[in-house]
Amino acid sequence: GERARRDEHGRRRMSLANVESGIEPYVLLAKNVASASAMGGLLSRAIDDVHCLVLGELLDHPHARELEACDAPEWRLAALFAFGTMSEYREKSSHLPPVSENAVKKLRWLTVVSLSIETRMLSYERLLRELGMDDVRALEDLLIVGIYEGVFHGKLDQKNARIEIVDTIGRDLAPSS
């Protein structure tokens, strides 16, 4: 069904995505994972799923910890999707498994979420740079779909080439080193 609610002015407004519902199927599947390599495959599927916006619960799985202990590329990629940004992915991509267009889109949305922690007003110029994009129309499409999917709420300001982020999903917290 449509995820909508009324705001304080009675206008219909999309709800933020329920991040638990996106990871739930993978957490259930993880209960039957018998090896670290099978866990790597499950992590890859979760990364490709645009509705699975958090990965922390999977990264805590014992077989995922095995992948971490041997610094497996699947672990590094999953940790980047859990805690990192698109610019970090671009820096490290030569040492990581390739990802789908869906995964790239998801990491770009998660990067917007992370950037909005420092400032709610994000210029298109900064977003194009941080997200590794060069087309304003493609950026606006990405932002509109991110709003529709409930990853964040925001107001596009095309005249001033920026978006004001009003609310976002929560991201996984990186373990303190």
Coordinates of C-alpha atoms in Angstrom, one line a residue:
G1 CA 0.0 0.0 0.0
E2 CA 0.9 3.6 -0.2
R3 CA 2.9 4.9 2.7
A4 CA 1.3 8.3 3.4
R5 CA 0.3 10.2 6.4
R6 CA -1.0 13.7 7.1
D7 CA 1.4 16.4 8.2
E8 CA 0.6 19.2 10.7
H9 CA -1.3 21.1 7.9
G10 CA -3.4 18.2 6.9
R11 CA -1.5 17.6 3.6
R12 CA -0.7 14.0 2.6
R13 CA 2.9 13.2 3.0
M14 CA 4.9 10.1 2.3
S15 CA 6.3 8.3 5.4
L16 CA 9.9 7.4 5.8
A17 CA 10.9 3.9 4.8
N18 CA 10.7 1.3 7.5
V19 CA 14.3 0.2 7.5
E20 CA 13.6 -2.9 9.5
S21 CA 11.2 -4.3 6.9
G22 CA 13.9 -4.0 4.2
I23 CA 16.5 -6.1 6.1
E24 CA 14.0 -8.6 7.7
P25 CA 14.1 -11.1 4.8
Y26 CA 17.9 -11.2 4.9
V27 CA 18.0 -11.6 8.6
L28 CA 15.7 -14.6 8.3
L29 CA 17.8 -16.1 5.5
A30 CA 21.0 -15.5 7.6
K31 CA 19.7 -17.9 10.2
N32 CA 20.2 -20.8 7.7
V33 CA 23.6 -19.6 6.3
A34 CA 26.1 -22.4 6.9
S35 CA 29.4 -20.7 5.8
A36 CA 31.2 -17.4 5.4
S37 CA 31.1 -17.7 1.6
A38 CA 27.3 -18.2 1.7
M39 CA 27.1 -15.1 3.9
G40 CA 29.1 -13.2 1.3
G41 CA 26.4 -14.1 -1.3
L42 CA 23.6 -13.0 1.1
L43 CA 25.4 -9.7 1.7
S44 CA 25.7 -9.1 -2.1
R45 CA 21.9 -9.7 -2.5
A46 CA 21.2 -7.3 0.3
I47 CA 23.5 -4.7 -1.2
D48 CA 21.7 -5.0 -4.6
D49 CA 18.2 -4.6 -2.9
V50 CA 17.2 -0.9 -2.9
H51 CA 14.7 -1.6 -0.1
C52 CA 17.4 -3.0 2.2
L53 CA 18.8 0.3 3.6
V54 CA 20.7 -0.9 6.6
L55 CA 23.1 -3.8 6.9
G56 CA 24.3 -3.7 10.5
E57 CA 22.3 -6.7 11.7
L58 CA 23.8 -8.8 8.9
L59 CA 27.3 -7.6 9.6
D60 CA 27.0 -8.8 13.2
H61 CA 26.3 -12.4 12.1
P62 CA 29.1 -14.8 13.0
H63 CA 29.8 -15.8 9.4
A64 CA 30.0 -12.1 8.4
R65 CA 32.5 -11.7 11.3
E66 CA 34.5 -14.5 9.6
L67 CA 34.5 -12.5 6.4
E68 CA 35.7 -9.4 8.4
A69 CA 38.5 -11.4 10.1
C70 CA 40.0 -12.3 6.7
D71 CA 39.3 -8.8 5.2
A72 CA 37.1 -10.3 2.4
P73 CA 36.1 -7.9 -0.3
E74 CA 32.4 -8.8 0.3
W75 CA 32.8 -7.7 3.9
R76 CA 34.5 -4.4 2.9
L77 CA 31.8 -3.7 0.4
A78 CA 29.0 -4.4 2.9
A79 CA 30.7 -2.3 5.5
L80 CA 31.0 0.6 3.0
F81 CA 27.3 0.3 2.2
A82 CA 26.4 0.2 5.9
F83 CA 28.6 3.1 7.0
G84 CA 30.2 4.8 4.0
T85 CA 29.5 7.2 1.1
M86 CA 29.6 7.2 -2.6
S87 CA 32.9 9.2 -2.7
E88 CA 34.5 6.5 -0.4
Y89 CA 33.2 3.8 -2.8
R90 CA 34.7 5.6 -5.8
E91 CA 38.1 5.8 -4.0
K92 CA 38.1 2.1 -3.1
S93 CA 36.1 0.6 -6.0
S94 CA 39.1 -1.0 -7.7
H95 CA 39.5 -3.2 -4.5
L96 CA 35.8 -4.1 -4.2
P97 CA 33.4 -6.4 -6.1
P98 CA 31.4 -4.7 -8.8
V99 CA 27.9 -3.5 -7.9
S100 CA 24.6 -3.1 -9.8
E101 CA 23.0 0.1 -10.8
N102 CA 20.5 -0.4 -8.0
A103 CA 23.3 -0.6 -5.5
V104 CA 24.8 2.6 -6.9
K105 CA 21.5 4.3 -6.6
K106 CA 21.1 3.1 -3.0
L107 CA 24.6 4.3 -2.0
R108 CA 23.9 7.7 -3.5
W109 CA 20.7 8.0 -1.4
L110 CA 22.6 6.9 1.7
T111 CA 25.2 9.5 0.9
V112 CA 22.5 12.2 0.8
V113 CA 21.4 10.9 4.2
S114 CA 24.9 11.2 5.6
L115 CA 25.6 14.6 4.1
S116 CA 22.3 16.0 5.6
I117 CA 23.7 15.3 9.0
E118 CA 26.1 18.2 8.6
T119 CA 23.7 20.5 6.8
R120 CA 20.1 20.3 5.7
M121 CA 20.6 22.5 2.7
L122 CA 22.6 20.6 0.0
S123 CA 23.6 22.4 -3.2
Y124 CA 23.3 20.5 -6.5
E125 CA 26.9 21.4 -7.1
R126 CA 28.1 19.6 -4.0
L127 CA 25.7 16.6 -4.6
L128 CA 27.0 16.2 -8.1
R129 CA 30.5 16.1 -6.9
E130 CA 29.9 13.8 -3.8
L131 CA 27.7 11.4 -5.8
G132 CA 29.9 11.2 -8.8
M133 CA 27.3 12.5 -11.2
D134 CA 27.5 15.2 -13.9
D135 CA 23.8 15.6 -15.0
V136 CA 21.5 17.8 -13.0
R137 CA 18.4 16.2 -14.4
A138 CA 19.7 12.7 -13.4
L139 CA 20.4 14.1 -9.9
E140 CA 16.9 15.5 -9.6
D141 CA 15.5 12.2 -10.7
L142 CA 17.6 10.4 -8.1
L143 CA 16.4 12.8 -5.4
I144 CA 12.7 12.5 -6.4
V145 CA 12.9 8.7 -6.3
G146 CA 14.7 8.9 -2.9
I147 CA 11.9 11.0 -1.5
Y148 CA 9.2 8.7 -3.0
E149 CA 11.0 5.6 -1.6
G150 CA 11.0 7.3 1.8
V151 CA 14.8 7.4 2.2
F152 CA 14.6 11.1 3.0
H153 CA 12.1 13.9 2.8
G154 CA 13.1 17.1 1.1
K155 CA 12.1 20.1 -0.9
L156 CA 13.8 20.6 -4.3
D157 CA 14.6 24.2 -5.1
Q158 CA 15.4 24.1 -8.8
K159 CA 15.7 27.9 -9.0
N160 CA 18.6 27.9 -6.5
A161 CA 19.9 24.4 -7.5
R162 CA 19.6 22.8 -4.1
I163 CA 17.5 20.5 -1.9
E164 CA 16.5 21.1 1.7
I165 CA 16.4 17.8 3.5
V166 CA 13.7 17.8 6.1
D167 CA 13.9 14.2 7.5
T168 CA 15.8 11.0 6.8
I169 CA 16.0 7.4 7.7
G170 CA 18.6 6.4 10.2
R171 CA 21.9 4.8 9.0
D172 CA 23.9 2.1 10.6
L173 CA 26.4 3.4 13.2
A174 CA 30.0 2.4 12.5
P175 CA 31.5 0.4 15.4
S176 CA 33.9 2.6 17.3
S177 CA 37.5 1.5 16.6

